[in-house]
Amino acid sequence: MLSLRHNQDFIEPKISKYMIPAEKVAHVQIGNSLEHALLVLTKSGYSAIPVLDARFRLHGLISSAMITESLLGLERIEFEKLADKKVEDVMLVKIPKITLEENLETAIDLLINHPFLCVEDSEGFFEGIFTRRILLKELKHHIINQ
Ligand code: 2BA
């Protein structure tokens, strides 16, 4: 059976080796309207994306489902609220995240239950994301080249 503990060349590289860097990650900012967030989510094709501030510090996550949920009235979806509500009114604050210093095993554990992890530095600045896709690609590469 494959034992990752005995595969140091897979386990040892830093999180930064596997990360999608911040500049390639679709995101929204604190203060953006839900209308803008829905536009970014729709255009990017991703179901959830990080919420940052102007200094690129990580604050949460927002998804299309969170936005729709917040617009639900008694009998209909109140689309007119899209322009008034802000990202910070509906975002998820307790999000799966790791620091650059974390080891790969911690990341793998979290990726079992979450499609991606936000990566931040020791001061809370957003560095990028670590996705299930990257993990599986690297794992496949490693298994094939064993
Ligand atoms: P989802 O948006 O639910 O996407 C699930 C999977 O579908 C992705 O898995 C990817 O394999 C595929 N996919 C979806 N939209 C795509 C697109 N526009 N281009 C290429 N492939 C796409 P992962 O790549 O493992 O991503 C896991 C989650 O990480 C995504 O979930 C999304 O929430 C987030 N994500 C990934 N890349 C991102 C990026 N560049 N910017 C913002 N968020 C990203």
Tab-separated table of N, CA and C and ligand atoms in Angstrom:
chain	number	residue	atom	x	y	z
A	1	MET	N	0.836	-1.199	0.000
A	1	MET	CA	0.000	0.000	0.000
A	1	MET	C	0.878	1.258	0.000
A	2	LEU	N	0.417	2.316	-0.685
A	2	LEU	CA	1.192	3.554	-0.744
A	2	LEU	C	1.218	4.240	0.620
A	3	SER	N	2.400	4.458	1.158
A	3	SER	CA	2.492	5.167	2.425
A	3	SER	C	3.147	6.519	2.196
A	4	LEU	N	2.353	7.583	2.383
A	4	LEU	CA	2.881	8.924	2.117
A	4	LEU	C	4.006	9.281	3.077
A	5	ARG	N	3.936	8.738	4.287
A	5	ARG	CA	4.978	9.046	5.267
A	5	ARG	C	6.354	8.619	4.770
A	6	HIS	N	6.379	7.563	3.920
A	6	HIS	CA	7.656	7.080	3.411
A	6	HIS	C	7.981	7.661	2.041
A	7	ASN	N	7.227	8.632	1.622
A	7	ASN	CA	7.459	9.272	0.326
A	7	ASN	C	7.826	10.737	0.568
A	8	GLN	N	9.026	10.929	1.078
A	8	GLN	CA	9.439	12.268	1.505
A	8	GLN	C	9.447	13.284	0.376
A	9	ASP	N	9.762	12.811	-0.861
A	9	ASP	CA	9.814	13.786	-1.959
A	9	ASP	C	8.421	14.317	-2.311
A	10	PHE	N	7.360	13.597	-1.905
A	10	PHE	CA	6.007	14.123	-2.105
A	10	PHE	C	5.594	14.989	-0.912
A	11	ILE	N	5.900	14.515	0.291
A	11	ILE	CA	5.443	15.176	1.514
A	11	ILE	C	6.264	16.426	1.853
A	12	GLU	N	7.546	16.410	1.522
A	12	GLU	CA	8.428	17.458	2.024
A	12	GLU	C	8.311	18.846	1.384
A	13	PRO	N	8.027	18.941	0.073
A	13	PRO	CA	8.001	20.286	-0.517
A	13	PRO	C	7.063	21.233	0.220
A	14	LYS	N	7.401	22.504	0.171
A	14	LYS	CA	6.615	23.513	0.889
A	14	LYS	C	5.248	23.691	0.223
A	15	ILE	N	4.286	24.196	1.021
A	15	ILE	CA	2.947	24.479	0.509
A	15	ILE	C	3.038	25.374	-0.732
A	16	SER	N	3.985	26.320	-0.732
A	16	SER	CA	4.080	27.272	-1.851
A	16	SER	C	4.319	26.565	-3.190
A	17	LYS	N	4.907	25.372	-3.155
A	17	LYS	CA	5.163	24.638	-4.408
A	17	LYS	C	3.846	24.211	-5.073
A	18	TYR	N	2.837	23.937	-4.263
A	18	TYR	CA	1.579	23.402	-4.779
A	18	TYR	C	0.478	24.469	-4.937
A	19	MET	N	0.807	25.690	-4.566
A	19	MET	CA	-0.229	26.719	-4.450
A	19	MET	C	-0.508	27.431	-5.778
A	20	ILE	N	-1.787	27.809	-6.005
A	20	ILE	CA	-2.093	28.748	-7.094
A	20	ILE	C	-1.840	30.140	-6.513
A	21	PRO	N	-0.916	30.920	-7.091
A	21	PRO	CA	-0.565	32.200	-6.465
A	21	PRO	C	-1.711	33.219	-6.507
A	22	ALA	N	-1.704	34.118	-5.532
A	22	ALA	CA	-2.795	35.081	-5.335
A	22	ALA	C	-3.217	35.790	-6.626
A	23	GLU	N	-2.229	36.157	-7.462
A	23	GLU	CA	-2.581	36.945	-8.652
A	23	GLU	C	-3.395	36.152	-9.672
A	24	LYS	N	-3.444	34.809	-9.502
A	24	LYS	CA	-4.229	33.998	-10.444
A	24	LYS	C	-5.548	33.546	-9.843
A	25	VAL	N	-5.851	33.999	-8.633
A	25	VAL	CA	-7.068	33.567	-7.950
A	25	VAL	C	-8.160	34.629	-8.098
A	26	ALA	N	-9.325	34.204	-8.615
A	26	ALA	CA	-10.467	35.116	-8.687
A	26	ALA	C	-10.890	35.448	-7.259
A	27	HIS	N	-11.146	36.721	-6.969
A	27	HIS	CA	-11.543	37.093	-5.603
A	27	HIS	C	-12.419	38.339	-5.633
A	28	VAL	N	-13.059	38.623	-4.503
A	28	VAL	CA	-13.772	39.894	-4.348
A	28	VAL	C	-13.220	40.599	-3.120
A	29	GLN	N	-13.578	41.884	-3.000
A	29	GLN	CA	-13.061	42.654	-1.868
A	29	GLN	C	-14.182	43.060	-0.922
A	30	ILE	N	-13.799	43.218	0.339
A	30	ILE	CA	-14.687	43.792	1.347
A	30	ILE	C	-15.215	45.115	0.785
A	31	GLY	N	-16.512	45.343	0.930
A	31	GLY	CA	-17.100	46.584	0.420
A	31	GLY	C	-17.759	46.398	-0.939
A	32	ASN	N	-17.387	45.336	-1.659
A	32	ASN	CA	-18.044	45.061	-2.946
A	32	ASN	C	-19.510	44.686	-2.708
A	33	SER	N	-20.358	45.030	-3.665
A	33	SER	CA	-21.769	44.645	-3.558
A	33	SER	C	-21.935	43.173	-3.916
A	34	LEU	N	-23.067	42.603	-3.498
A	34	LEU	CA	-23.351	41.214	-3.873
A	34	LEU	C	-23.517	41.083	-5.381
A	35	GLU	N	-23.965	42.152	-6.002
A	35	GLU	CA	-24.120	42.131	-7.463
A	35	GLU	C	-22.754	41.915	-8.123
A	36	HIS	N	-21.756	42.641	-7.635
A	36	HIS	CA	-20.401	42.488	-8.180
A	36	HIS	C	-19.881	41.076	-7.915
A	37	ALA	N	-20.110	40.580	-6.697
A	37	ALA	CA	-19.625	39.244	-6.341
A	37	ALA	C	-20.251	38.173	-7.237
A	38	LEU	N	-21.559	38.333	-7.493
A	38	LEU	CA	-22.244	37.350	-8.345
A	38	LEU	C	-21.680	37.390	-9.763
A	39	LEU	N	-21.332	38.577	-10.202
A	39	LEU	CA	-20.736	38.752	-11.539
A	39	LEU	C	-19.384	38.034	-11.615
A	40	VAL	N	-18.551	38.230	-10.589
A	40	VAL	CA	-17.218	37.599	-10.572
A	40	VAL	C	-17.358	36.078	-10.495
A	41	LEU	N	-18.272	35.601	-9.633
A	41	LEU	CA	-18.481	34.151	-9.507
A	41	LEU	C	-18.962	33.563	-10.830
A	42	THR	N	-19.914	34.242	-11.465
A	42	THR	CA	-20.474	33.728	-12.715
A	42	THR	C	-19.423	33.729	-13.820
A	43	LYS	N	-18.698	34.843	-13.957
A	43	LYS	CA	-17.693	34.967	-15.021
A	43	LYS	C	-16.525	34.000	-14.825
A	44	SER	N	-16.118	33.799	-13.565
A	44	SER	CA	-14.961	32.926	-13.315
A	44	SER	C	-15.349	31.457	-13.437
A	45	GLY	N	-16.611	31.161	-13.181
A	45	GLY	CA	-17.072	29.769	-13.243
A	45	GLY	C	-16.851	29.014	-11.939
A	46	TYR	N	-16.247	29.642	-10.922
A	46	TYR	CA	-16.006	28.958	-9.645
A	46	TYR	C	-17.216	29.106	-8.733
A	47	SER	N	-17.432	28.085	-7.891
A	47	SER	CA	-18.613	28.148	-7.035
A	47	SER	C	-18.362	28.931	-5.744
A	48	ALA	N	-17.089	29.052	-5.339
A	48	ALA	CA	-16.760	29.856	-4.145
A	48	ALA	C	-15.388	30.484	-4.353
A	49	ILE	N	-15.218	31.708	-3.872
A	49	ILE	CA	-13.940	32.419	-4.039
A	49	ILE	C	-13.604	33.204	-2.754
A	50	PRO	N	-12.331	33.531	-2.548
A	50	PRO	CA	-11.941	34.261	-1.331
A	50	PRO	C	-12.407	35.729	-1.322
A	51	VAL	N	-12.572	36.245	-0.106
A	51	VAL	CA	-12.868	37.672	0.099
A	51	VAL	C	-11.636	38.302	0.762
A	52	LEU	N	-11.089	39.330	0.131
A	52	LEU	CA	-9.887	39.994	0.637
A	52	LEU	C	-10.190	41.451	0.930
A	53	ASP	N	-9.244	42.136	1.607
A	53	ASP	CA	-9.405	43.591	1.717
A	53	ASP	C	-8.415	44.259	0.765
A	54	ALA	N	-8.389	45.581	0.790
A	54	ALA	CA	-7.569	46.312	-0.176
A	54	ALA	C	-6.083	46.014	0.005
A	55	ARG	N	-5.700	45.554	1.215
A	55	ARG	CA	-4.284	45.222	1.453
A	55	ARG	C	-3.990	43.736	1.219
A	56	PHE	N	-4.964	43.027	0.655
A	56	PHE	CA	-4.817	41.596	0.349
A	56	PHE	C	-4.764	40.719	1.603
A	57	ARG	N	-5.445	41.166	2.660
A	57	ARG	CA	-5.596	40.279	3.814
A	57	ARG	C	-6.883	39.472	3.639
A	58	LEU	N	-6.836	38.229	4.104
A	58	LEU	CA	-7.944	37.297	3.920
A	58	LEU	C	-9.033	37.524	4.967
A	59	HIS	N	-10.307	37.633	4.505
A	59	HIS	CA	-11.410	37.833	5.455
A	59	HIS	C	-12.455	36.725	5.438
A	60	GLY	N	-12.605	36.033	4.310
A	60	GLY	CA	-13.622	34.985	4.256
A	60	GLY	C	-13.762	34.396	2.870
A	61	LEU	N	-14.906	33.738	2.685
A	61	LEU	CA	-15.238	33.101	1.403
A	61	LEU	C	-16.652	33.484	1.024
A	62	ILE	N	-16.910	33.569	-0.276
A	62	ILE	CA	-18.298	33.802	-0.695
A	62	ILE	C	-18.638	32.853	-1.850
A	63	SER	N	-19.873	32.378	-1.844
A	63	SER	CA	-20.319	31.467	-2.905
A	63	SER	C	-21.652	31.967	-3.459
A	64	SER	N	-21.987	31.467	-4.650
A	64	SER	CA	-23.278	31.835	-5.254
A	64	SER	C	-24.422	31.398	-4.344
A	65	ALA	N	-24.270	30.231	-3.709
A	65	ALA	CA	-25.335	29.736	-2.828
A	65	ALA	C	-25.559	30.678	-1.638
A	66	MET	N	-24.458	31.199	-1.071
A	66	MET	CA	-24.606	32.146	0.061
A	66	MET	C	-25.366	33.398	-0.390
A	67	ILE	N	-25.065	33.845	-1.612
A	67	ILE	CA	-25.723	35.059	-2.122
A	67	ILE	C	-27.214	34.796	-2.331
A	68	THR	N	-27.542	33.695	-2.997
A	68	THR	CA	-28.954	33.375	-3.256
A	68	THR	C	-29.728	33.241	-1.950
A	69	GLU	N	-29.113	32.535	-0.999
A	69	GLU	CA	-29.741	32.330	0.317
A	69	GLU	C	-30.081	33.668	0.975
A	70	SER	N	-29.169	34.633	0.859
A	70	SER	CA	-29.386	35.923	1.525
A	70	SER	C	-30.474	36.759	0.835
A	71	LEU	N	-30.843	36.375	-0.394
A	71	LEU	CA	-31.863	37.138	-1.134
A	71	LEU	C	-33.251	36.513	-1.020
A	72	LEU	N	-33.314	35.369	-0.330
A	72	LEU	CA	-34.595	34.666	-0.251
A	72	LEU	C	-35.604	35.453	0.578
A	73	GLY	N	-36.709	35.813	-0.059
A	73	GLY	CA	-37.820	36.414	0.669
A	73	GLY	C	-38.816	35.324	0.997
A	74	LEU	N	-40.006	35.716	1.422
A	74	LEU	CA	-41.003	34.699	1.780
A	74	LEU	C	-41.498	33.931	0.555
A	75	GLU	N	-41.661	34.668	-0.546
A	75	GLU	CA	-42.235	34.004	-1.733
A	75	GLU	C	-41.366	34.056	-2.962
A	76	ARG	N	-40.269	34.821	-2.910
A	76	ARG	CA	-39.448	34.948	-4.109
A	76	ARG	C	-38.026	35.362	-3.751
A	77	ILE	N	-37.167	35.292	-4.755
A	77	ILE	CA	-35.791	35.778	-4.562
A	77	ILE	C	-35.797	37.279	-4.816
A	78	GLU	N	-35.374	38.051	-3.830
A	78	GLU	CA	-35.474	39.514	-3.928
A	78	GLU	C	-34.219	40.095	-4.573
A	79	PHE	N	-34.167	39.981	-5.900
A	79	PHE	CA	-32.965	40.366	-6.650
A	79	PHE	C	-32.602	41.839	-6.464
A	80	GLU	N	-33.606	42.666	-6.135
A	80	GLU	CA	-33.340	44.100	-5.984
A	80	GLU	C	-32.376	44.381	-4.820
A	81	LYS	N	-32.197	43.388	-3.930
A	81	LYS	CA	-31.281	43.581	-2.787
A	81	LYS	C	-29.815	43.403	-3.191
A	82	LEU	N	-29.593	42.881	-4.380
A	82	LEU	CA	-28.227	42.575	-4.825
A	82	LEU	C	-27.296	43.784	-4.775
A	83	ALA	N	-27.831	44.940	-5.153
A	83	ALA	CA	-26.982	46.127	-5.244
A	83	ALA	C	-26.713	46.737	-3.867
A	84	ASP	N	-27.625	46.498	-2.901
A	84	ASP	CA	-27.503	47.145	-1.585
A	84	ASP	C	-26.646	46.349	-0.609
A	85	LYS	N	-26.756	45.026	-0.673
A	85	LYS	CA	-26.022	44.203	0.302
A	85	LYS	C	-24.553	44.095	-0.081
A	86	LYS	N	-23.725	43.978	0.948
A	86	LYS	CA	-22.270	43.890	0.729
A	86	LYS	C	-21.780	42.463	0.973
A	87	VAL	N	-20.630	42.190	0.380
A	87	VAL	CA	-19.991	40.889	0.506
A	87	VAL	C	-19.841	40.470	1.979
A	88	GLU	N	-19.445	41.422	2.822
A	88	GLU	CA	-19.194	41.092	4.237
A	88	GLU	C	-20.486	40.759	4.997
A	89	ASP	N	-21.652	41.099	4.427
A	89	ASP	CA	-22.920	40.768	5.087
A	89	ASP	C	-23.222	39.276	4.998
A	90	VAL	N	-22.682	38.612	3.992
A	90	VAL	CA	-23.074	37.199	3.782
A	90	VAL	C	-21.900	36.213	3.753
A	91	MET	N	-20.667	36.717	3.718
A	91	MET	CA	-19.522	35.796	3.543
A	91	MET	C	-19.360	34.861	4.742
A	92	LEU	N	-18.707	33.738	4.466
A	92	LEU	CA	-18.356	32.791	5.528
A	92	LEU	C	-17.021	33.230	6.112
A	93	VAL	N	-16.984	33.369	7.448
A	93	VAL	CA	-15.771	33.903	8.075
A	93	VAL	C	-14.845	32.780	8.569
A	94	LYS	N	-15.470	31.715	9.069
A	94	LYS	CA	-14.640	30.580	9.540
A	94	LYS	C	-14.337	29.680	8.361
A	95	ILE	N	-13.186	29.881	7.750
A	95	ILE	CA	-12.907	29.179	6.489
A	95	ILE	C	-11.700	28.249	6.623
A	96	PRO	N	-11.650	27.227	5.757
A	96	PRO	CA	-10.484	26.342	5.785
A	96	PRO	C	-9.262	27.073	5.254
A	97	LYS	N	-8.221	27.203	6.104
A	97	LYS	CA	-7.016	27.896	5.640
A	97	LYS	C	-5.773	27.303	6.285
A	98	ILE	N	-4.653	27.556	5.641
A	98	ILE	CA	-3.360	27.094	6.151
A	98	ILE	C	-2.357	28.233	5.975
A	99	THR	N	-1.240	28.118	6.686
A	99	THR	CA	-0.172	29.094	6.478
A	99	THR	C	0.888	28.474	5.571
A	100	LEU	N	1.764	29.306	5.084
A	100	LEU	CA	2.830	28.839	4.191
A	100	LEU	C	3.727	27.823	4.878
A	101	GLU	N	3.802	27.919	6.215
A	101	GLU	CA	4.712	27.045	6.972
A	101	GLU	C	4.114	25.673	7.286
A	102	GLU	N	2.801	25.540	7.086
A	102	GLU	CA	2.117	24.292	7.432
A	102	GLU	C	2.673	23.118	6.615
A	103	ASN	N	2.554	21.887	7.150
A	103	ASN	CA	3.038	20.760	6.345
A	103	ASN	C	1.916	20.192	5.476
A	104	LEU	N	2.321	19.392	4.498
A	104	LEU	CA	1.380	18.892	3.502
A	104	LEU	C	0.317	17.975	4.108
A	105	GLU	N	0.671	17.256	5.159
A	105	GLU	CA	-0.305	16.346	5.766
A	105	GLU	C	-1.506	17.107	6.322
A	106	THR	N	-1.241	18.262	6.923
A	106	THR	CA	-2.334	19.100	7.439
A	106	THR	C	-3.247	19.507	6.283
A	107	ALA	N	-2.625	19.897	5.171
A	107	ALA	CA	-3.405	20.331	4.006
A	107	ALA	C	-4.255	19.180	3.465
A	108	ILE	N	-3.669	17.990	3.381
A	108	ILE	CA	-4.414	16.827	2.858
A	108	ILE	C	-5.624	16.535	3.748
A	109	ASP	N	-5.415	16.576	5.061
A	109	ASP	CA	-6.526	16.346	6.001
A	109	ASP	C	-7.682	17.309	5.729
A	110	LEU	N	-7.346	18.595	5.549
A	110	LEU	CA	-8.396	19.599	5.338
A	110	LEU	C	-9.066	19.438	3.975
A	111	LEU	N	-8.283	19.016	2.967
A	111	LEU	CA	-8.839	18.893	1.610
A	111	LEU	C	-9.809	17.716	1.472
A	112	ILE	N	-9.845	16.845	2.479
A	112	ILE	CA	-10.843	15.768	2.448
A	112	ILE	C	-12.251	16.382	2.500
A	113	ASN	N	-12.398	17.410	3.297
A	113	ASN	CA	-13.733	18.000	3.482
A	113	ASN	C	-13.955	19.325	2.766
A	114	HIS	N	-12.892	19.893	2.195
A	114	HIS	CA	-13.046	21.198	1.537
A	114	HIS	C	-12.410	21.157	0.151
A	115	PRO	N	-13.068	21.767	-0.856
A	115	PRO	CA	-12.496	21.724	-2.215
A	115	PRO	C	-11.213	22.538	-2.364
A	116	PHE	N	-11.030	23.557	-1.544
A	116	PHE	CA	-9.775	24.313	-1.588
A	116	PHE	C	-9.474	24.969	-0.248
A	117	LEU	N	-8.208	25.268	-0.048
A	117	LEU	CA	-7.767	25.935	1.185
A	117	LEU	C	-7.155	27.274	0.818
A	118	CYS	N	-7.441	28.290	1.598
A	118	CYS	CA	-6.753	29.571	1.395
A	118	CYS	C	-5.406	29.488	2.102
A	119	VAL	N	-4.394	30.058	1.483
A	119	VAL	CA	-3.060	30.062	2.082
A	119	VAL	C	-2.721	31.505	2.446
A	120	GLU	N	-2.290	31.711	3.709
A	120	GLU	CA	-1.895	33.062	4.111
A	120	GLU	C	-0.516	33.028	4.745
A	121	ASP	N	0.121	34.203	4.808
A	121	ASP	CA	1.429	34.250	5.469
A	121	ASP	C	1.221	34.458	6.964
A	122	SER	N	2.320	34.587	7.712
A	122	SER	CA	2.210	34.655	9.169
A	122	SER	C	1.487	35.924	9.634
A	123	GLU	N	1.348	36.919	8.751
A	123	GLU	CA	0.647	38.156	9.143
A	123	GLU	C	-0.774	38.237	8.608
A	124	GLY	N	-1.266	37.133	8.038
A	124	GLY	CA	-2.650	37.112	7.560
A	124	GLY	C	-2.824	37.639	6.148
A	125	PHE	N	-1.720	37.839	5.434
A	125	PHE	CA	-1.843	38.300	4.055
A	125	PHE	C	-2.054	37.097	3.133
A	126	PHE	N	-2.972	37.261	2.199
A	126	PHE	CA	-3.354	36.174	1.292
A	126	PHE	C	-2.236	35.864	0.302
A	127	GLU	N	-1.871	34.575	0.235
A	127	GLU	CA	-0.779	34.166	-0.670
A	127	GLU	C	-1.291	33.371	-1.865
A	128	GLY	N	-2.456	32.708	-1.708
A	128	GLY	CA	-2.986	31.910	-2.814
A	128	GLY	C	-3.924	30.837	-2.297
A	129	ILE	N	-4.216	29.849	-3.157
A	129	ILE	CA	-5.069	28.734	-2.723
A	129	ILE	C	-4.403	27.403	-3.076
A	130	PHE	N	-4.812	26.385	-2.352
A	130	PHE	CA	-4.323	25.027	-2.564
A	130	PHE	C	-5.572	24.184	-2.820
A	131	THR	N	-5.720	23.661	-4.039
A	131	THR	CA	-6.963	22.994	-4.430
A	131	THR	C	-6.822	21.469	-4.442
A	132	ARG	N	-7.970	20.806	-4.390
A	132	ARG	CA	-8.004	19.344	-4.507
A	132	ARG	C	-7.392	18.900	-5.831
A	133	ARG	N	-7.667	19.671	-6.880
A	133	ARG	CA	-7.183	19.299	-8.221
A	133	ARG	C	-5.663	19.212	-8.230
A	134	ILE	N	-5.008	20.219	-7.647
A	134	ILE	CA	-3.539	20.225	-7.618
A	134	ILE	C	-3.034	19.039	-6.810
A	135	LEU	N	-3.665	18.808	-5.663
A	135	LEU	CA	-3.227	17.694	-4.817
A	135	LEU	C	-3.321	16.366	-5.581
A	136	LEU	N	-4.470	16.151	-6.251
A	136	LEU	CA	-4.660	14.880	-6.965
A	136	LEU	C	-3.702	14.756	-8.147
A	137	LYS	N	-3.450	15.885	-8.829
A	137	LYS	CA	-2.499	15.867	-9.953
A	137	LYS	C	-1.103	15.480	-9.480
A	138	GLU	N	-0.678	16.096	-8.367
A	138	GLU	CA	0.654	15.814	-7.823
A	138	GLU	C	0.747	14.369	-7.331
A	139	LEU	N	-0.343	13.910	-6.715
A	139	LEU	CA	-0.355	12.540	-6.196
A	139	LEU	C	-0.253	11.545	-7.350
A	140	LYS	N	-1.010	11.798	-8.415
A	140	LYS	CA	-0.976	10.918	-9.591
A	140	LYS	C	0.439	10.893	-10.178
A	141	HIS	N	1.006	12.073	-10.338
A	141	HIS	CA	2.363	12.199	-10.881
A	141	HIS	C	3.349	11.383	-10.037
A	142	HIS	N	3.168	11.502	-8.727
A	142	HIS	CA	4.070	10.814	-7.800
A	142	HIS	C	3.904	9.296	-7.891
A	143	ILE	N	2.649	8.832	-7.952
A	143	ILE	CA	2.390	7.384	-8.003
A	143	ILE	C	2.951	6.794	-9.301
A	144	ILE	N	2.709	7.504	-10.427
A	144	ILE	CA	3.170	7.003	-11.729
A	144	ILE	C	4.700	6.942	-11.784
A	145	ASN	N	5.348	7.914	-11.137
A	145	ASN	CA	6.818	7.981	-11.205
A	145	ASN	C	7.531	7.248	-10.074
A	146	GLN	N	6.775	6.480	-9.300
A	146	GLN	CA	7.395	5.725	-8.190
A	146	GLN	C	8.414	4.713	-8.702
B	1	2BA	P1	-15.489	24.681	-7.804
B	1	2BA	O1	-15.706	26.028	-8.433
B	1	2BA	O2	-16.694	24.008	-7.255
B	1	2BA	O3	-14.821	23.770	-8.905
B	1	2BA	C1	-14.747	22.357	-8.748
B	1	2BA	C2	-13.793	21.800	-9.770
B	1	2BA	O4	-14.302	22.048	-11.078
B	1	2BA	C3	-12.431	22.511	-9.723
B	1	2BA	O5	-11.640	21.845	-8.781
B	1	2BA	C4	-11.928	22.324	-11.152
B	1	2BA	O6	-11.404	21.034	-11.332
B	1	2BA	C5	-13.214	22.449	-11.950
B	1	2BA	N1	-13.445	23.850	-12.361
B	1	2BA	C6	-14.454	24.625	-11.954
B	1	2BA	N2	-14.390	25.841	-12.535
B	1	2BA	C7	-13.304	25.844	-13.340
B	1	2BA	C8	-12.687	26.817	-14.218
B	1	2BA	N3	-13.209	28.070	-14.406
B	1	2BA	N4	-11.552	26.470	-14.875
B	1	2BA	C9	-11.044	25.225	-14.696
B	1	2BA	N5	-11.568	24.269	-13.883
B	1	2BA	C10	-12.687	24.562	-13.216
B	1	2BA	P2	-10.334	22.517	-8.172
B	1	2BA	O7	-9.475	23.057	-9.269
B	1	2BA	O8	-9.748	21.525	-7.234
B	1	2BA	O9	-10.874	23.774	-7.351
B	1	2BA	C11	-11.527	23.633	-6.132
B	1	2BA	C12	-12.217	24.907	-5.755
B	1	2BA	O10	-11.231	25.937	-5.598
B	1	2BA	C13	-13.178	25.436	-6.825
B	1	2BA	O11	-14.411	24.784	-6.633
B	1	2BA	C14	-13.180	26.926	-6.526
B	1	2BA	O12	-14.075	27.207	-5.450
B	1	2BA	C15	-11.748	27.200	-6.020
B	1	2BA	N6	-10.859	27.685	-7.091
B	1	2BA	C16	-10.051	26.931	-7.872
B	1	2BA	N7	-9.296	27.704	-8.694
B	1	2BA	C17	-9.621	28.998	-8.427
B	1	2BA	C18	-9.207	30.282	-8.955
B	1	2BA	N8	-8.267	30.411	-9.910
B	1	2BA	N9	-9.784	31.385	-8.439
B	1	2BA	C19	-10.739	31.295	-7.442
B	1	2BA	N10	-11.166	30.116	-6.909
B	1	2BA	C20	-10.640	28.988	-7.400
